[in-house]
Structures are given as C-alpha cells and as structure tokens.
PDB file of C-alpha atoms in Angstrom:
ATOM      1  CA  UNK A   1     -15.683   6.857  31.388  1.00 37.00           C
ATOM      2  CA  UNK A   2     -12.811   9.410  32.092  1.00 44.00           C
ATOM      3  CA  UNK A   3     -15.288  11.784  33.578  1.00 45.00           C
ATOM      4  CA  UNK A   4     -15.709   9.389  36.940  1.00 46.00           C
ATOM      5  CA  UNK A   5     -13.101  10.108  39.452  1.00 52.00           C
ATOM      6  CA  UNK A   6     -11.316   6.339  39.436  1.00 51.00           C
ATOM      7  CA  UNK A   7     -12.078   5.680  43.060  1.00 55.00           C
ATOM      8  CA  UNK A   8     -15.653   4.671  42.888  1.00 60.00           C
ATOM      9  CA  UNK A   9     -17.358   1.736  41.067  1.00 57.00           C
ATOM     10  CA  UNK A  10     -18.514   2.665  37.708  1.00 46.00           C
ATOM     11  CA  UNK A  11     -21.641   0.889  35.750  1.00 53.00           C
ATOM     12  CA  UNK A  12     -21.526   1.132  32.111  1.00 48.00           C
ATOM     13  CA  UNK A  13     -24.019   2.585  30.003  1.00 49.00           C
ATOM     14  CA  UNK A  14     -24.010   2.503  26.403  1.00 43.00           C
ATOM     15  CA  UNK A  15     -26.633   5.030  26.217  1.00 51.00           C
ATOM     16  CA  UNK A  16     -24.621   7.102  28.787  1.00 54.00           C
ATOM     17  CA  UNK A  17     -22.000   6.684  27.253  1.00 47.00           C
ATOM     18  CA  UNK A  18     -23.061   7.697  23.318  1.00 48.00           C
ATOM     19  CA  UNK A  19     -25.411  10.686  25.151  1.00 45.00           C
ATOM     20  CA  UNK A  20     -24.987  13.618  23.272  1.00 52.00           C
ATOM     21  CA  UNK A  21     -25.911  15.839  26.643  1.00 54.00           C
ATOM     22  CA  UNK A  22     -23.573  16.540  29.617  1.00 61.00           C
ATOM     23  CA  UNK A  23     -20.057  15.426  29.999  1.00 72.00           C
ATOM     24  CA  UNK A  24     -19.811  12.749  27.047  1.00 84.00           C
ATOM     25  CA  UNK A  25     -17.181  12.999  24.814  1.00 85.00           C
ATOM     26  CA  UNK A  26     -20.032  12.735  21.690  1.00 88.00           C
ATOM     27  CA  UNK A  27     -20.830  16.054  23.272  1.00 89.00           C
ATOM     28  CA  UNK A  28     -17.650  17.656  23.875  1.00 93.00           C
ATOM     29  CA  UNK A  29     -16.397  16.538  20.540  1.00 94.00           C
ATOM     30  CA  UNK A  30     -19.939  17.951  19.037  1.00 93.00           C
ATOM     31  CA  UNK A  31     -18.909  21.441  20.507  1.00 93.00           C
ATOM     32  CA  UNK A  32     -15.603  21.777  19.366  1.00 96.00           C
ATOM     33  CA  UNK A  33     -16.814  20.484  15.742  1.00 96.00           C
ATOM     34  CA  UNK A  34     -19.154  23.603  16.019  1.00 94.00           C
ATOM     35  CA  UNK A  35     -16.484  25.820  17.458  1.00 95.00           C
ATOM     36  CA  UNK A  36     -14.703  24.931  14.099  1.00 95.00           C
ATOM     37  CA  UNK A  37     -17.296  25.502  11.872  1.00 95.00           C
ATOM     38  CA  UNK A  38     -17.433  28.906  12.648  1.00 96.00           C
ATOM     39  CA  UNK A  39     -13.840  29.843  11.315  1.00 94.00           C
ATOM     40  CA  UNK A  40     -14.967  27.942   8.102  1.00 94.00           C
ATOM     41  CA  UNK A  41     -18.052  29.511   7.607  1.00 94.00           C
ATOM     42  CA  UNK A  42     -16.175  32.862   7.514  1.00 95.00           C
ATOM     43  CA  UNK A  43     -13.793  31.237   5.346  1.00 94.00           C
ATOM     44  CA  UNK A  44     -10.991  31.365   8.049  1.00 93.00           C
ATOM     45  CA  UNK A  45      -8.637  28.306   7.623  1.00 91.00           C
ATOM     46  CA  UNK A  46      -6.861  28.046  11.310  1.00 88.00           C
ATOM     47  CA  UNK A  47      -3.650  28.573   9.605  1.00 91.00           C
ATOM     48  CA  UNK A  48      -5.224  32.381   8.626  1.00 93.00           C
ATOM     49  CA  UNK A  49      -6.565  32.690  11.805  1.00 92.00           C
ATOM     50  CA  UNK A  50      -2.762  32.210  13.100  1.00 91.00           C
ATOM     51  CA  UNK A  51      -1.572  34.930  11.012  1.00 93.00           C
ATOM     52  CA  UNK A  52      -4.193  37.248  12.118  1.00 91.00           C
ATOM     53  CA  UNK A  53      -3.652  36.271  15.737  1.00 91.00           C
ATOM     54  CA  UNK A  54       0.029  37.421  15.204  1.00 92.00           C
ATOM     55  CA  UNK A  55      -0.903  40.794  13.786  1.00 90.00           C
ATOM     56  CA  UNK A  56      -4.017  41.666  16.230  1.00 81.00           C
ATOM     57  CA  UNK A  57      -4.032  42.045  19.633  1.00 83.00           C
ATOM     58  CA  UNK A  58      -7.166  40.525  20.879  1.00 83.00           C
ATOM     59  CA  UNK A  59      -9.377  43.293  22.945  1.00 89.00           C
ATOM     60  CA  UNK A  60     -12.405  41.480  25.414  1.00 95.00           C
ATOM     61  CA  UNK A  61     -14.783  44.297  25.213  1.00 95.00           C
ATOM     62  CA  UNK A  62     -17.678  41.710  26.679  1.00 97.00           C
ATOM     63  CA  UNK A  63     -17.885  40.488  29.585  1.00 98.00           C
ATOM     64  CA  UNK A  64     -18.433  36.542  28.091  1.00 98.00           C
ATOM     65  CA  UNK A  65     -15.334  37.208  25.818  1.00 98.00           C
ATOM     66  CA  UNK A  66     -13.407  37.827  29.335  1.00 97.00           C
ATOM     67  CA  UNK A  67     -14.974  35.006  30.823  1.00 98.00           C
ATOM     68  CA  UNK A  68     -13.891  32.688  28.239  1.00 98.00           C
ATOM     69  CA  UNK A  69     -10.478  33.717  27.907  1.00 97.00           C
ATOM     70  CA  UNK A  70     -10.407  33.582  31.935  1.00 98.00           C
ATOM     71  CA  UNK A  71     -11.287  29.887  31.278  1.00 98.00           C
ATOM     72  CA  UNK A  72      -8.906  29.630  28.620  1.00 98.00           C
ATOM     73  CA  UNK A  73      -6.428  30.730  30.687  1.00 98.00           C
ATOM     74  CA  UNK A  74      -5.995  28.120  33.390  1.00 98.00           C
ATOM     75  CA  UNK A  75      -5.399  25.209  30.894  1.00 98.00           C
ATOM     76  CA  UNK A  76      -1.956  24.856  32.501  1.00 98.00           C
ATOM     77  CA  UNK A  77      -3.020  24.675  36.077  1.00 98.00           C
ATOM     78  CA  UNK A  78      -5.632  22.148  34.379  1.00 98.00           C
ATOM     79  CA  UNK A  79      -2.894  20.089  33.619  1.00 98.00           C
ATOM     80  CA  UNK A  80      -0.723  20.247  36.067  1.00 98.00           C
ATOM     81  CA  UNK A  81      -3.259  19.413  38.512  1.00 97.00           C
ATOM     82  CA  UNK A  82      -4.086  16.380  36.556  1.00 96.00           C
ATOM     83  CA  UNK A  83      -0.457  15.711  36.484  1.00 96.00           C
ATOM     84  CA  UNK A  84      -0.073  15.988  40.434  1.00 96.00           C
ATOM     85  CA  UNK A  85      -3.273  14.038  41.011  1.00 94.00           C
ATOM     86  CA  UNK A  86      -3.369  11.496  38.077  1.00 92.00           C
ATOM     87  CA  UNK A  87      -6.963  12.327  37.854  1.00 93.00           C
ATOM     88  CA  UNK A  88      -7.779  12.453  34.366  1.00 92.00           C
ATOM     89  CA  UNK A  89     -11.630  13.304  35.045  1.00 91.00           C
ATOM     90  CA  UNK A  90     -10.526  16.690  35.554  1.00 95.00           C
ATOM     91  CA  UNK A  91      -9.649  17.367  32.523  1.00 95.00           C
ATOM     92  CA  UNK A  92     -13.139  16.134  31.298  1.00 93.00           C
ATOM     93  CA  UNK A  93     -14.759  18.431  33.906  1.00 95.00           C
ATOM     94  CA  UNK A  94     -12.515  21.231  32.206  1.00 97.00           C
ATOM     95  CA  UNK A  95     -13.519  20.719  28.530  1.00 96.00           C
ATOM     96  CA  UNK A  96     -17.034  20.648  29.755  1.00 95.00           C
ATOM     97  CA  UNK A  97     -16.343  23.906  31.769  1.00 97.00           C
ATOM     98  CA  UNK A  98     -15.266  25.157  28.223  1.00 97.00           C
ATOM     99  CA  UNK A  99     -17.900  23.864  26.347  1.00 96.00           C
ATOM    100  CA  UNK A 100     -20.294  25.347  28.771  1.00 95.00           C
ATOM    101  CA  UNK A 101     -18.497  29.003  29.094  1.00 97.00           C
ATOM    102  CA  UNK A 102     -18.320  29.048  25.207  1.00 97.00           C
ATOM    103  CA  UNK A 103     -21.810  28.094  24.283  1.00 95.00           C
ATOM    104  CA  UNK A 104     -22.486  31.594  26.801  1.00 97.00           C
ATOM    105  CA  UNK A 105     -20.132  33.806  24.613  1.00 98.00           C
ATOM    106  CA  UNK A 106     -21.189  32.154  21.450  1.00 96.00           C
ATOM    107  CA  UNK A 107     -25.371  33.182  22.623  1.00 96.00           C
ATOM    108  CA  UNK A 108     -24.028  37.062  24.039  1.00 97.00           C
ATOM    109  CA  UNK A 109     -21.424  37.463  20.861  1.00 97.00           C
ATOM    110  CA  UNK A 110     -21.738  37.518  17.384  1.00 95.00           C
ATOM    111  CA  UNK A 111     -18.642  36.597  15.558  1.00 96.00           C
ATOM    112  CA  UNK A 112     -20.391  36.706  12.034  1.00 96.00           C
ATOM    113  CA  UNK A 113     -23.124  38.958  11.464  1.00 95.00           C
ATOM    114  CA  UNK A 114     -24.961  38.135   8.151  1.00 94.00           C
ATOM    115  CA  UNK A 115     -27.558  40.006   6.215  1.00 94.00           C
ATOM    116  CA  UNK A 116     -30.811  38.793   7.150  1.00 93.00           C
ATOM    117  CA  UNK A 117     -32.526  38.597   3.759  1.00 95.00           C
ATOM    118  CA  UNK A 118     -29.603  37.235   1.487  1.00 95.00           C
ATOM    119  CA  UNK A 119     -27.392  35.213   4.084  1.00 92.00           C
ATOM    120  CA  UNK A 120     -24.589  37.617   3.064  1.00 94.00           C
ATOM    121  CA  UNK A 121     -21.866  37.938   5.697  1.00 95.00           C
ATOM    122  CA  UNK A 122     -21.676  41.647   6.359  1.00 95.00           C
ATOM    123  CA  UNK A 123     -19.429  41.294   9.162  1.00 96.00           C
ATOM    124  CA  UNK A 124     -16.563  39.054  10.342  1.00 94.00           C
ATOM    125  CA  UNK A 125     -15.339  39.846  14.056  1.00 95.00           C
ATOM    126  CA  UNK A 126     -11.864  38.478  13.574  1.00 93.00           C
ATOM    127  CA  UNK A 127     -11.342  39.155  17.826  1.00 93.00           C
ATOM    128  CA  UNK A 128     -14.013  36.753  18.727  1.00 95.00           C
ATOM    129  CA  UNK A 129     -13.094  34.551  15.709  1.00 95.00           C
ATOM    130  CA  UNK A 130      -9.432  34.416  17.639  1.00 95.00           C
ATOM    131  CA  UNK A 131     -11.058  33.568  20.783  1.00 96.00           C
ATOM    132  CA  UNK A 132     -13.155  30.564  19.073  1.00 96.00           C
ATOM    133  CA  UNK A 133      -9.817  29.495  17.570  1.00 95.00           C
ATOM    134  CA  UNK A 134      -7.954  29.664  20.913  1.00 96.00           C
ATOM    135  CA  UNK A 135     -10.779  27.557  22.609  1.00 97.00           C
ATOM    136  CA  UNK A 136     -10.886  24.941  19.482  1.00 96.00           C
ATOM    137  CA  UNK A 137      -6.591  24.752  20.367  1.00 96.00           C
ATOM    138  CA  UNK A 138      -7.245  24.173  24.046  1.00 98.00           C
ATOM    139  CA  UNK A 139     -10.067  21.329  23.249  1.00 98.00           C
ATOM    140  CA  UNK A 140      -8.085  19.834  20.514  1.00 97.00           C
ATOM    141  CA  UNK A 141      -5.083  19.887  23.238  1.00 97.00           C
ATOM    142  CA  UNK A 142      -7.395  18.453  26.133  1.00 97.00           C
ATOM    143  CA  UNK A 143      -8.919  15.341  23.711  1.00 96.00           C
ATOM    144  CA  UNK A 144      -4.985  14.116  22.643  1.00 96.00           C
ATOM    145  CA  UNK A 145      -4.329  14.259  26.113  1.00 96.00           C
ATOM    146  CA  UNK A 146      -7.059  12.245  26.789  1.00 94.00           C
ATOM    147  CA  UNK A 147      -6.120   9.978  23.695  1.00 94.00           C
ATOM    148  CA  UNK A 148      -9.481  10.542  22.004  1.00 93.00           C
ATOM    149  CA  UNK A 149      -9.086  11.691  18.064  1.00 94.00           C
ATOM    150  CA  UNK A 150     -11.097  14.555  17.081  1.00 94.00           C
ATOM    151  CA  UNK A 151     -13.376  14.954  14.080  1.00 87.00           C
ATOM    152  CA  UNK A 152     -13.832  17.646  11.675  1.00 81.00           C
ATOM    153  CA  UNK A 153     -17.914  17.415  11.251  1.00 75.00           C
ATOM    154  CA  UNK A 154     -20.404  15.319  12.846  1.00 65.00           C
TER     155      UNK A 154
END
C-alpha cells in the first residue's frame, strides 16, 4: 500500500497485495532474504563481513558492481526527498530500484564460484560479497523506515 503515491484512491487487493512480483513488500523482503543468503552460504556472518569491509577497499571492476553501488549511493537523497515530500512510496520505488539493479549484478557477477561436480566453493569474492552486504544494510534500513520487520528466510 506504501507504493501508491497517497493522492489517488487506492482499491485493495489481497492478491496484490501478497504478489510475490513487482513492488510488494513479499517481494522486496524475498530479495533481501536472498541477498542474505549469499553471505551465509559462504559462511560470512555480517559481523565478518564488517571486519573485512574495514580492511578492504572495495574495487568495482564491472560495470553492474558500479551500477549498484551508484544505486547504493543515493540512499540519502532517497530519504531526504521522502523527508521533504512525505511521500513514503518513494522509498518503495527505491528498494525496488535496488532489488531490480541487484538481481542485474547478481546474473553478470559471481560472488561464489563453486566446483561444478562436488558443490565445493572454490572461490569467495569477498568485494562483491561487500557490495551484497552494503545493499542487504540499505534494504534492512529502507523496511524500518517503512516500519515493516524483516525476515531471515522465507
């Protein structure tokens, strides 16, 4: 329902609402539990990604690593601007911007390679696993604005 600018009549839609497609929080909240389980199927906790963060400088090599952190970056203009307007929708509109920008990176950048045949991870890509953690931050941020509790798995 946040994701309607508050000046036009809204009809309510349970099936809408509980969509897991388009701007819905069941979807939003479905791509930041996937964001997460990334980190934790590295074996990252986000307090390990923290101290990583602290002690390597994050290099965007590809150009859907830029884009994301380009996205990333505006989350205080976000909120200002939902501050000046009282508009809340737009912050909807911008964790569906992220979910959409991230689900690109996530398709053009690997952040765990695993061996094919026995599901061994060869590789971890601790840069791109700092980006995912920055975007699950900036969600997780974005929903307690919104005053809509996160979940771990779904």
């Amino acid at each position: 329902v946040v994701s309607t600018q508050s000046t036009g009549d809204y009809v309510f839609s349970f099936d809408k609402m509980l969509s897991d497609q388009g701007k819905t929080a069941v979807y939003l909240l479905y791509a930041l539990t996937r964001i997460r389980s990334i980190a934790r199927n590295a074996g990252k906790s986000p307090e390990e990604l923290l101290e990583s963060a602290r002690a390597t400088p994050i290099a965007l090599e590809h150009e859907a690593e830029h884009k994301l952190a380009t996205v990333l970056l505006r989350f205080a203009e976000v909120i200002e601007e939902v501050t000046d307007s009282l508009q809340p929708h737009t912050l909807c509109n911008y964790l569906y911007e992220i979910s959409t920008v991230f689900t690109y990176f996530y398709d053009k950048c690997y952040c765990i390679e695993k061996d094919k045949a026995t599901g061994e991870i060869v590789t971890i890509h601790t840069n791109r696993l700092l980006l995912c953690e920055a975007t699950a931050r900036v969600m997780e941020k974005c929903f307690e604005l919104l005053g809509i509790k996160t979940v771990s798995r779904m």
